[in-house]
Short mmCIF file of C-alpha atoms in Angstrom, two decimals:
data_model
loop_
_atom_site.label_atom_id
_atom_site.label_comp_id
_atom_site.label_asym_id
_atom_site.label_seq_id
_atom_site.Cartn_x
_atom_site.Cartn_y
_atom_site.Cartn_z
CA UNK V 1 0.00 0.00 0.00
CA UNK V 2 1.15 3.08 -0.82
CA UNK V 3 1.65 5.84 1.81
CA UNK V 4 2.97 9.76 2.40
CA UNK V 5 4.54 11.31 5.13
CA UNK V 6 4.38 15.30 5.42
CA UNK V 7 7.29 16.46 7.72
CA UNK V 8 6.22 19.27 9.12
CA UNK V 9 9.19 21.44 11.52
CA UNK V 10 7.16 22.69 14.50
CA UNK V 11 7.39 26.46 14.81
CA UNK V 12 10.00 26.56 12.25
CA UNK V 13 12.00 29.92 12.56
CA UNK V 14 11.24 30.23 16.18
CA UNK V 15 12.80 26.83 16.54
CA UNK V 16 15.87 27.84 14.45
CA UNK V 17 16.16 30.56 16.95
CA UNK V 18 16.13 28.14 20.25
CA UNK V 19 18.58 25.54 19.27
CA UNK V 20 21.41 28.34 19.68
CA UNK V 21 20.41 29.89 22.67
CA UNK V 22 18.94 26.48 24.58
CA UNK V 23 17.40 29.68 27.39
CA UNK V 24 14.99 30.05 25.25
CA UNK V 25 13.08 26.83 25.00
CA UNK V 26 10.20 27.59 27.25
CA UNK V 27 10.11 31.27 26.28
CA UNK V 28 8.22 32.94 24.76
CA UNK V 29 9.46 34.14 20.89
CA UNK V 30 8.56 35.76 17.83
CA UNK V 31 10.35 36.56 14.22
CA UNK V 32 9.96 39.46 12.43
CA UNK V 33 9.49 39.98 8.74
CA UNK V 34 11.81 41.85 6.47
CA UNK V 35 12.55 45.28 8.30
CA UNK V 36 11.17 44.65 11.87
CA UNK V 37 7.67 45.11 10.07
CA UNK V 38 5.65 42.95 11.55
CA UNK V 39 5.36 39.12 13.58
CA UNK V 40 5.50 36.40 10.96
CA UNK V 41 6.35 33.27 13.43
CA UNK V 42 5.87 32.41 17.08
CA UNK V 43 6.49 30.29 19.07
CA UNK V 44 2.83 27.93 21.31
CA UNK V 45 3.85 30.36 24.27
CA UNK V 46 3.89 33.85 22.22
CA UNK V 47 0.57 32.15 20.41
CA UNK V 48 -0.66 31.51 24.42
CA UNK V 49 -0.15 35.41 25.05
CA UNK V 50 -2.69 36.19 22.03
CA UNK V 51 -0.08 37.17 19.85
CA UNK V 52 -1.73 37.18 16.47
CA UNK V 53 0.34 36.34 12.97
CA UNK V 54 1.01 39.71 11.36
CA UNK V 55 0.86 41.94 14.19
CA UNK V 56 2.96 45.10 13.33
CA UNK V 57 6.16 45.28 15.58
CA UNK V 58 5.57 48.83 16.49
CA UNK V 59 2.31 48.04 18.12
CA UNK V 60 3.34 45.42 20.33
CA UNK V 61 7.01 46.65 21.10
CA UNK V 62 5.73 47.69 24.98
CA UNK V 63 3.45 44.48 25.13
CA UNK V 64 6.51 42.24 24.07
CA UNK V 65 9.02 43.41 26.71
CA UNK V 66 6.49 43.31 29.66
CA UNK V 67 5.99 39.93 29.01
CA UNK V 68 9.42 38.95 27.99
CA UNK V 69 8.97 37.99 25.07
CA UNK V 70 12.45 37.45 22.62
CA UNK V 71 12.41 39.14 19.42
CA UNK V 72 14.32 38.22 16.28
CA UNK V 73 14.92 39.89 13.07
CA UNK V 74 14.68 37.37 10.05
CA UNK V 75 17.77 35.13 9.44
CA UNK V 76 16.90 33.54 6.35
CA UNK V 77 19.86 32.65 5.83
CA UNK V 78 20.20 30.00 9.20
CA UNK V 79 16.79 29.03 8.55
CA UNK V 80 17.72 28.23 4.95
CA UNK V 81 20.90 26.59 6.21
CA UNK V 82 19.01 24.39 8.69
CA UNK V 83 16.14 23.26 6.59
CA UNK V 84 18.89 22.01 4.75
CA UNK V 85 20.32 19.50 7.40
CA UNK V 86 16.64 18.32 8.07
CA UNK V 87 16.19 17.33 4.48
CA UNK V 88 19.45 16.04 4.31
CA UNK V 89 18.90 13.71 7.35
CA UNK V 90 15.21 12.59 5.85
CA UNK V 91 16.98 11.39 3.04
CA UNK V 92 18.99 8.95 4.63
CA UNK V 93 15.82 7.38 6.03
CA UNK V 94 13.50 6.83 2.66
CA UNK V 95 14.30 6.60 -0.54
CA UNK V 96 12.29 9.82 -2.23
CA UNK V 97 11.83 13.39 -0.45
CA UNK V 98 10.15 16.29 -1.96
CA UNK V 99 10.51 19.75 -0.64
CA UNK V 100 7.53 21.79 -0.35
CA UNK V 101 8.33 24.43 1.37
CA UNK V 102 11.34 25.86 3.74
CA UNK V 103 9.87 23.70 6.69
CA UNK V 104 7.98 20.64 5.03
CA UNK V 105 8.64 17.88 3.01
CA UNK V 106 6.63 14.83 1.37
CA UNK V 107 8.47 11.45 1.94
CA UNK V 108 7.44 8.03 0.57
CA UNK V 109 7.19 5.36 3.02
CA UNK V 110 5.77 2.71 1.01
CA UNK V 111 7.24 -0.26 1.76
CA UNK V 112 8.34 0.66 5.48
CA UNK V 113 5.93 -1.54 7.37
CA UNK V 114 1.84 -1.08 8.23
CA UNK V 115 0.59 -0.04 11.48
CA UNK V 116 2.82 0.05 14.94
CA UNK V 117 5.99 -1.23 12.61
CA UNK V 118 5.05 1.76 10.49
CA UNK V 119 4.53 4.22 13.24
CA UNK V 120 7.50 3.06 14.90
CA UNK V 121 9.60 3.86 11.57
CA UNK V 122 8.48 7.27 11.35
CA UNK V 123 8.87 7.78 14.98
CA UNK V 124 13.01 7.11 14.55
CA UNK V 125 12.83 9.97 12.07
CA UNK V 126 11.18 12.49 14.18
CA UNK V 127 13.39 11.38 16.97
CA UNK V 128 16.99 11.84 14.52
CA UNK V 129 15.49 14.82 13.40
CA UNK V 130 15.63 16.28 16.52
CA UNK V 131 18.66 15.10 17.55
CA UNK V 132 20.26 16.16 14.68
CA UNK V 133 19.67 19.35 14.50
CA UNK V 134 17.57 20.42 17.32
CA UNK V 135 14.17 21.25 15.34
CA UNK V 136 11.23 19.78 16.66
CA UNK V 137 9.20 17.96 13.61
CA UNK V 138 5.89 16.57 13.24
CA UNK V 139 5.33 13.67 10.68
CA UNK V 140 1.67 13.02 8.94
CA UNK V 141 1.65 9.49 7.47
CA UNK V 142 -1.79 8.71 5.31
CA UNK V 143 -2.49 7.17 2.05
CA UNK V 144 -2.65 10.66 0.14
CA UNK V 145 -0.64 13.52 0.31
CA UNK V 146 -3.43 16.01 1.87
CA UNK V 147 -4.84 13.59 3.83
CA UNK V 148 -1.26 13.00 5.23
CA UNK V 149 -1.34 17.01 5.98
CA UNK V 150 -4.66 16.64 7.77
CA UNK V 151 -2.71 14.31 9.86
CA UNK V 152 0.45 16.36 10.21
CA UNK V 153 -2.22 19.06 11.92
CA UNK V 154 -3.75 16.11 14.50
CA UNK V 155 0.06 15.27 15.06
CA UNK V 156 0.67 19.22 16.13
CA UNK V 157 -2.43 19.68 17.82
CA UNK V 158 -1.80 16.45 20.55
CA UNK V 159 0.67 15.74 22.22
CA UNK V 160 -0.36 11.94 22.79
CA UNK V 161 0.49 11.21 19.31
CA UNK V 162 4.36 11.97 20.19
CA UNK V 163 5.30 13.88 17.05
CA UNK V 164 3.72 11.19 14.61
CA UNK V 165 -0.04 10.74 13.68
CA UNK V 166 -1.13 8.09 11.08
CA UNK V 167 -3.91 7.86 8.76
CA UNK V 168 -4.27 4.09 7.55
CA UNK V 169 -8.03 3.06 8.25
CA UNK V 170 -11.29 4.02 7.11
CA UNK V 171 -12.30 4.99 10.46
CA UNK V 172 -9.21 7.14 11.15
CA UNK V 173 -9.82 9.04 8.19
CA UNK V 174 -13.39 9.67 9.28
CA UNK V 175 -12.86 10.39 12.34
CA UNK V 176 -10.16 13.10 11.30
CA UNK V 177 -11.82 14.70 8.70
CA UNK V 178 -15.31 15.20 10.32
CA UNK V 179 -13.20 17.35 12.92
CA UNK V 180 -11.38 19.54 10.48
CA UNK V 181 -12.64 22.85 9.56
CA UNK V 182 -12.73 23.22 5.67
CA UNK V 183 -10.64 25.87 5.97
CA UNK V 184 -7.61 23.86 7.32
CA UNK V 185 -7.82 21.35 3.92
CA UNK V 186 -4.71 21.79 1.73
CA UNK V 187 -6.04 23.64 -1.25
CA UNK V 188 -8.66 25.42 0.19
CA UNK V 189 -8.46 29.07 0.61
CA UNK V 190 -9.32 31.66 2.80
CA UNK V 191 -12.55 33.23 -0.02
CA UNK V 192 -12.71 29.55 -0.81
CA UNK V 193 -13.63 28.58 2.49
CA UNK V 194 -15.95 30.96 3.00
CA UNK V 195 -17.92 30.08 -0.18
CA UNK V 196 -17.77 26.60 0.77
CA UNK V 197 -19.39 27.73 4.72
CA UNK V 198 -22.20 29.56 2.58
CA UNK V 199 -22.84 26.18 0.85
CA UNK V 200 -23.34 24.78 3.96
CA UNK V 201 -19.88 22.58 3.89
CA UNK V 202 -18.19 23.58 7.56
CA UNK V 203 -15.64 20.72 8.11
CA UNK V 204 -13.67 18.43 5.74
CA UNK V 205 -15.79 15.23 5.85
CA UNK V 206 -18.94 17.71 4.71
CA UNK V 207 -17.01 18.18 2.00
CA UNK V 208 -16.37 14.87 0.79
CA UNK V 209 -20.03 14.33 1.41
CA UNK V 210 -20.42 16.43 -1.72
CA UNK V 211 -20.62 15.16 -5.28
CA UNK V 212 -17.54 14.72 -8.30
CA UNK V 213 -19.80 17.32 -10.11
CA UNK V 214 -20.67 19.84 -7.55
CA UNK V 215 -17.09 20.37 -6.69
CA UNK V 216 -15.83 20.74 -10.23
CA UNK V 217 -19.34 23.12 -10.96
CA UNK V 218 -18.20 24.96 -7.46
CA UNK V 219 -14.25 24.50 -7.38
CA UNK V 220 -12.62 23.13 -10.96
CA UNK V 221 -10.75 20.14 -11.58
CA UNK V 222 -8.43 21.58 -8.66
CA UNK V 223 -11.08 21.15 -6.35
CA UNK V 224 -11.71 17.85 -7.39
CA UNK V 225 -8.27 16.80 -7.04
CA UNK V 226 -8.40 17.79 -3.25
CA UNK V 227 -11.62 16.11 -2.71
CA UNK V 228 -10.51 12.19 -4.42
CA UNK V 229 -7.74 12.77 -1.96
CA UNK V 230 -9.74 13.50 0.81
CA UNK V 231 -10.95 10.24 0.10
CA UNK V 232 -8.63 8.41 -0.35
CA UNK V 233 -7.52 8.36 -3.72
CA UNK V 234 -4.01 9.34 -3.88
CA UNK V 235 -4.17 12.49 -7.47
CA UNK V 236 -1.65 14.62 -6.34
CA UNK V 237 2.00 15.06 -8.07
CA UNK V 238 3.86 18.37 -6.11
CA UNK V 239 6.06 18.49 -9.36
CA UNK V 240 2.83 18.91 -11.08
CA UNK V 241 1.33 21.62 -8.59
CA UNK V 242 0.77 25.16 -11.17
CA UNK V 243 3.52 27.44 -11.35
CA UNK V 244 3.34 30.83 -9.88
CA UNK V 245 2.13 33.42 -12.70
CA UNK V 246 4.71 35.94 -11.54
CA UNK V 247 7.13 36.80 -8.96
CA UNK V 248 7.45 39.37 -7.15
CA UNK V 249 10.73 40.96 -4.87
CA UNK V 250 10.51 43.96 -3.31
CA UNK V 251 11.17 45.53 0.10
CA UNK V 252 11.04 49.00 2.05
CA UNK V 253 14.45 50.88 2.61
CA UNK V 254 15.16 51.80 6.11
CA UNK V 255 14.40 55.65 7.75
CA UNK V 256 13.88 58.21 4.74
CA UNK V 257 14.40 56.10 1.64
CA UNK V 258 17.29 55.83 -1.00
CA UNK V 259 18.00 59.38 -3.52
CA UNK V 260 20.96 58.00 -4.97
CA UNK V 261 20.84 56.26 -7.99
CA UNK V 262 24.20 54.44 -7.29
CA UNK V 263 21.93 52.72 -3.95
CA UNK V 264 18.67 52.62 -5.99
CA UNK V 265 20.37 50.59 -8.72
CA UNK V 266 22.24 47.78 -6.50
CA UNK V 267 19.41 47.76 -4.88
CA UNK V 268 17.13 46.69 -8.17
CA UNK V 269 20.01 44.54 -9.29
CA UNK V 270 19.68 42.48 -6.21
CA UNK V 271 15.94 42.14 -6.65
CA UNK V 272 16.07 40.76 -10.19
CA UNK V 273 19.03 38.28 -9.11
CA UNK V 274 17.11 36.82 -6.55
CA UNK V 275 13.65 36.73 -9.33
CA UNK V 276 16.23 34.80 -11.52
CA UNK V 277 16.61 32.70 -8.69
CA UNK V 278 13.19 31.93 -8.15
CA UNK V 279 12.76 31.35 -11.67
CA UNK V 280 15.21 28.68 -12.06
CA UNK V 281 14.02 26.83 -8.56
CA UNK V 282 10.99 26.10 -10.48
CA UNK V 283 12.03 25.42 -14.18
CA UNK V 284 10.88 28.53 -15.88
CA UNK V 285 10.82 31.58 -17.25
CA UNK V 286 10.02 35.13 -17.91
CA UNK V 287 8.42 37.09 -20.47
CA UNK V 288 8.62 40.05 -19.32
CA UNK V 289 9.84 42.63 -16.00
CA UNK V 290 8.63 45.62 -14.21
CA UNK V 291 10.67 47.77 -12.03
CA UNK V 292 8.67 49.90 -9.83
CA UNK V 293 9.63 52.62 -7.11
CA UNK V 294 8.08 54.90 -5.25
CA UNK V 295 8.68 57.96 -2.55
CA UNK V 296 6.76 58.10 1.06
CA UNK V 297 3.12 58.49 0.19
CA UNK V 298 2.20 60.39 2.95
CA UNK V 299 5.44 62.76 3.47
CA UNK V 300 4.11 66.57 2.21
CA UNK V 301 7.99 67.99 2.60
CA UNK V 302 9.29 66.35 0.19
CA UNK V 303 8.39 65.69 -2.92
CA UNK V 304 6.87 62.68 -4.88
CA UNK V 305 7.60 60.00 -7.55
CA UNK V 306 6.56 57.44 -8.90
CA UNK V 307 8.46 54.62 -11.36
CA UNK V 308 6.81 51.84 -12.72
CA UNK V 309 7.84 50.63 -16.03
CA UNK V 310 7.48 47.11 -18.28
CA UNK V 311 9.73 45.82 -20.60
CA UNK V 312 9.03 42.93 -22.77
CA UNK V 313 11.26 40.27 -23.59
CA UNK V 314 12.54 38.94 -27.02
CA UNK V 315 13.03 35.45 -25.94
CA UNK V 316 11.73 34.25 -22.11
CA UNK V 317 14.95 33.68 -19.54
CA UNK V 318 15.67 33.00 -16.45
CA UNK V 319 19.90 34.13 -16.86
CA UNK V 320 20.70 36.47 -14.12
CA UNK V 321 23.02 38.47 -15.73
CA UNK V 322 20.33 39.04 -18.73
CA UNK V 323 17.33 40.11 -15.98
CA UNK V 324 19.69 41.84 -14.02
CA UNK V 325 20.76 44.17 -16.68
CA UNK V 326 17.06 44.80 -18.09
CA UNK V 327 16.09 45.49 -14.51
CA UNK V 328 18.52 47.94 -14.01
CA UNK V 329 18.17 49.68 -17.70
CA UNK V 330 14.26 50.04 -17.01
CA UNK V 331 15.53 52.31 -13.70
CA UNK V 332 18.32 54.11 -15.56
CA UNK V 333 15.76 55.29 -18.15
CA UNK V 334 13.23 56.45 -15.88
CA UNK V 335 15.47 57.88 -13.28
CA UNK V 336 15.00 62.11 -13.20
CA UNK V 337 18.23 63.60 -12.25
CA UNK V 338 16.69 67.11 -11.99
CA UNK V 339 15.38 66.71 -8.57
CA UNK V 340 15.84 64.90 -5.49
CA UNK V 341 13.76 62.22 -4.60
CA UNK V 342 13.65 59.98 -1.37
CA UNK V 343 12.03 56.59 -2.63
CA UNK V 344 10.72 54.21 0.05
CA UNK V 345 10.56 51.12 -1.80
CA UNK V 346 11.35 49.58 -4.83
CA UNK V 347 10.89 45.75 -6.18
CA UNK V 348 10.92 44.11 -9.62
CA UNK V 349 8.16 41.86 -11.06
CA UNK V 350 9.00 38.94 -13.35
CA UNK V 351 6.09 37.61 -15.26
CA UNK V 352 4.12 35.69 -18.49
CA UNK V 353 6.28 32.51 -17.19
CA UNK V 354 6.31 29.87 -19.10
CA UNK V 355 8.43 26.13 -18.77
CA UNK V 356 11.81 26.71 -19.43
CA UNK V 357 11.67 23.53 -21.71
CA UNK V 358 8.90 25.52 -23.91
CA UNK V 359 10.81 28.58 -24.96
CA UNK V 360 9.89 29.72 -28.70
CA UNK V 361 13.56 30.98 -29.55
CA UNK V 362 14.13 33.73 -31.88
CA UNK V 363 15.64 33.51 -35.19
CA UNK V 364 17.33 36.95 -34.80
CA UNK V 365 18.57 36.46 -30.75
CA UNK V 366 22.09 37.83 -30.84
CA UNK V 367 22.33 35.74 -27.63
CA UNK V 368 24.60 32.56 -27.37
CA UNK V 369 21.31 30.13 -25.21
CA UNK V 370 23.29 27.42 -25.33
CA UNK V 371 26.83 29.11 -23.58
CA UNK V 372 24.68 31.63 -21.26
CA UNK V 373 22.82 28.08 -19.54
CA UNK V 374 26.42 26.79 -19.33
CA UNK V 375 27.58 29.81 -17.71
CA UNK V 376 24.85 30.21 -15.46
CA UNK V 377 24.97 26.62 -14.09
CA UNK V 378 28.66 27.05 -13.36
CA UNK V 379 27.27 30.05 -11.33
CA UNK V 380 24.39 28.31 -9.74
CA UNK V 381 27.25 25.22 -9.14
CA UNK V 382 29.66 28.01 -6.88
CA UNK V 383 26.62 29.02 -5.77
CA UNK V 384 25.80 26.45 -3.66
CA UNK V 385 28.95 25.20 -2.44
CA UNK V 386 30.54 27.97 -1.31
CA UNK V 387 27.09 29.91 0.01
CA UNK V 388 24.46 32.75 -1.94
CA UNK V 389 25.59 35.53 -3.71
CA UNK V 390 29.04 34.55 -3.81
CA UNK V 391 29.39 35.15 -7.89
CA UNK V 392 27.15 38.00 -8.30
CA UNK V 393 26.98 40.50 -10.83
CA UNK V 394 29.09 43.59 -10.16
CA UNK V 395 26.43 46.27 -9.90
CA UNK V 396 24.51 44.31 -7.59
CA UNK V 397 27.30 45.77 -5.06
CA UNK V 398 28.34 45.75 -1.42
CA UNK V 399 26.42 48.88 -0.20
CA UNK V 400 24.70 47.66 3.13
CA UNK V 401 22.56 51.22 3.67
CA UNK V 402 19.39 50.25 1.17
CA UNK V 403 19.68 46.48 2.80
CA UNK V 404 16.86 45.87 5.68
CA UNK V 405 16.63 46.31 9.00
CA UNK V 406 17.98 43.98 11.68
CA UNK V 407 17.94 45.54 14.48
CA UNK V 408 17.14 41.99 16.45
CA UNK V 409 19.02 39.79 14.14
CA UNK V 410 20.56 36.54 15.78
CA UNK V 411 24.18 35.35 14.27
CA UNK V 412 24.52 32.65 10.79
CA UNK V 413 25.67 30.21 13.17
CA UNK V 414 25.98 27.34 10.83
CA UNK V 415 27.64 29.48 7.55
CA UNK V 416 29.55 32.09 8.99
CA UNK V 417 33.15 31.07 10.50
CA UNK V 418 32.72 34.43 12.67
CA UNK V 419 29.81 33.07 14.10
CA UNK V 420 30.21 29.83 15.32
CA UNK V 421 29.78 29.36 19.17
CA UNK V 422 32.70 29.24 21.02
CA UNK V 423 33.07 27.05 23.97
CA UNK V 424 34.73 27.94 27.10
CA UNK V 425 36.34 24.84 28.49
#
C-alpha cells in the first residue's frame, strides 16, 4: 500500500532561533518579517499570550518586553541553512523526499511496514530529526498527500500522538476529517472557504459528502483533485502543482528612503538576481519585468515619484546576468536627475512565465542560449557550495545602507566562521 509522510518542523524559525540559545526553550518568541515590520512566526507560548500572525512590531514593542517575550529579526539565511540539514537527514531514512516548502517535506514510506511497525519507523525519524539538529518535527503518514497534511495538523495539535499521527483506516480518516474545519484542507483558501461555509460545507468530511460534479461546478478540476484525496484516492503530483504566474521581490528601505541612484540601482540589481533565482528553482521563465519605485506616500515635505515601467522580452529567460541588466536599464531610463527624490521602496516583477523547456527561440537572438545556460549553471554550481551571492553580478554591489533592517538579528551560526559558538572549556 502506498503511503505519504508530510514532515512538518514545529514552529519553524522560532525553533531555528532556540537551538542556539537552549534559554529560550520555554520562552516565549517571535520573528519578524523583512525590516522589523511585523510578527511572521511564534512560538505555542507567544501564540498563548494572544499574539496574532502579522501583528505590526511597532504596536506590540511595549506588550513584548512586559511579558518577555524574545524578538528576532529574520535570518533567512540559518533558517535556509538548517532546513537544509533536516532534508538532508530525511533522506537517509526513505528513498524519495520532496521539498515543499522551507519547513515541510513529502516522503514516501511505502514499503516501510503497516501499522505500529510503520509508526514506529516514522517515529526514529522524528526522533533523529531532533537530535540532529535540534528542530522539533511533526510527521503526517496517510495514504494521500493532503490527507497525510490533515494528519500532520492532528500530530501538532496532541501531544499523545508523540510527534507522529497516522492515517491508515477508514475509520481514522473519518474520524479526522469530520473534525477539520474546511478551511484547514490543503487547497482550500481563505474566499474559498468561506464560499464553501455559505454552501453549507463547515468541516472536511462535509465536503467529501459532496458530489464529483458539484465540486468541479463549485471549485474546478483543482477542487476535485483535493476532494478524491480527501478520500482516499491518492491524485496529487507536487512536481505537477501550477507554477506561480509571476514573482514578485521587493522591500522597504530603512528611515527616509534611498535618492541616490548608485543605492537605488544595486538595490534593483539584487531584486532581479534573486527573481532569476526563483525562476530557475521552479524550471521557468520570464516574459517580461517591471521595475517599480516609489517615494513616502504620505510625506508633504518632500516631494513625490513614482516609477513603474514594463519591458518585454525577445526570448523568455531566467539568466541572471540578462534580468539583471534589463532590470537595471528600465531604472536608468526612468530615473530624473533634476530633482531629489527619497524613494521608500522599490521591487521588480518577473512575469508571463512559461516552462523553461517551452521557450519559442528567436531567429534573430544575438544571444549565445546554449553558452549563457552553461555559464549560469557554473554560477548556480559556486553558488551552492561555497554559500548565496558569492558570484554576483558587479552592480549588484556591497552597499549595506538600502539592505533591511535587523535591528534583532541573531548570528549565521551554521555558515559564517565568525559566528560559530565558542566554547569555554
Amino acid at each position: 500500500m502506498t503511503m505519504f509522510g508530510l514532515v512538518d518542523c514545529n514552529n519553524f524559525y522560532c525553533s531555528c532561533e532556540r537551538v542556539f540559545n537552549p534559554a529560550l526553550r520555554s520562552s516565549p518568541v517571535v520573528v519578524l518579517s523583512n525590516n522589523d515590520g511585523c510578527i511572521i512566526a511564534r512560538s505555542n507560548e507567544a501564540k498563548a499570550l494572544g499574539i496574532g500572525m502579522g501583528e505590526p512590531f511597532y504596536k506590540l514593542r511595549n506588550f513584548l518586553e512586559r511579558n518577555n517575550v524574545a524578538v528576532f529579526s529574520s535570518n533567512y539565511t540559518l533558517y535556509g541553512d538548517m532546513s537544509r540539514r533536516v532534508m538532508m537527514l530525511l533522506d537517509g531514512f526513505v528513498p524519495s523526499v520532496t521539498q515543499y516548502s522551507i519547513d515541510e517535506a513529502f516522503v514516501d514510506l511505502s514499503g516501510f511496514g503497516e501499522g505500529e511497525a510503520l509508526r514506529r519507523y516514522g517515529r526514529r525519524m522524528v526522533e533523529a530529526v531532533g537530535r540532529g539538529t535540534g528542530i522539533p518535527v511533526t510527521l503526517g503518514i496517510a495514504p494521500t498527500k493532503t490527507l497525510a497534511k490533515v494528519a500532520a495538523k492532528y500530530g501538532k495539535r496532541f501531544k499523545g500522538y508523540r510527534g507522529v499521527c497516522l492515517i491508515d483506516t477508514e475509520d481514522k480518516r473519518v474520524k479526522a476529517l469530520k473534525g477539520l474545519p474546511v478551511a484547514d484542507v490543503w487547497g482550500v483558501g481563505r474566499h474559498m472557504a468561506q464560499k464553501l461555509e455559505y454552501y453549507g460545507v463547515r468541516s472536511a468530511w462535509d465536503f467529501t459528502q459532496r458530489s464529483e460534479s458539484w465540486v468541479r461546478r463549485v471549485m474546478t478540476v483543482t477542487g476535485v483533485r483535493t476532494w478524491r484525496e480527501l478520500k482516499g484516492e491518492s491524485c496529487i503530483d507536487i512536481n505537477e502543482l501550477p507554477q506561480k504566474k509571476s514573482i514578485c521581490t521587493s522591500r522597504s528601505f530603512p528611515d527616509n528612503g534611498i535618492s541616490e541612484i548608485g543605492l537605488l540601482e544595486e538595490a534593483v540589481a539584487n531584486f532581479a538576481a534573486s527573481c532569476s533565482q526563483k525562476l530557475r528553482r521552479q524550471s521557468s521563465c520570464c516574459r517580461a519585468v517591471t521595475v517599480f519605485a516609489y517615494t513616502i506616500r504620505f510625506r508633504t515635505d518632500a516631494p513625490r515619484m513614482f516609477i513603474n515601467r514594463t519591458m518585454s522580452l525577445a526570448v523568455p529567460t531566467n539568466d541572471m546576468r540578462e534580468l539583471v541588466s534589463t532590470a537595471v536599464g528600465i531604472l536608468r531610463s526612468q530615473w530624473n536627475g533634476d530633482a531629489t527624490f527619497f524613494y521608500k521602496k522599490a521591487g521588480v516583477i518577473v512575469w508571463d512565465i512559461c516552462r523553461d523547456n517551452a521557450v519559442q527561440a528567436d531567429l534573430f537572438d544575438p544571444v549565445d542560449r546554449e553558452r549563457q545556460a552553461r555559464l549560469a549553471a557554473a554560477i548556480d554550481a559556486v553558488n551552492r557550495k561555497n554559500g548565496y551571492n558569492m558570484v554576483k553580478v558587479a552592480v549588484q554591489g556591497t552597499d549595506k545602507r538600502w539592505r533591511m533592517k535587523h535591528e534583532h538579528a541573531s548570528k549565521r551560526y551554521t555558515t559564517n566562521l565568525d559566528d560559530i559558538i565558542k566554547v569555554k572549556a
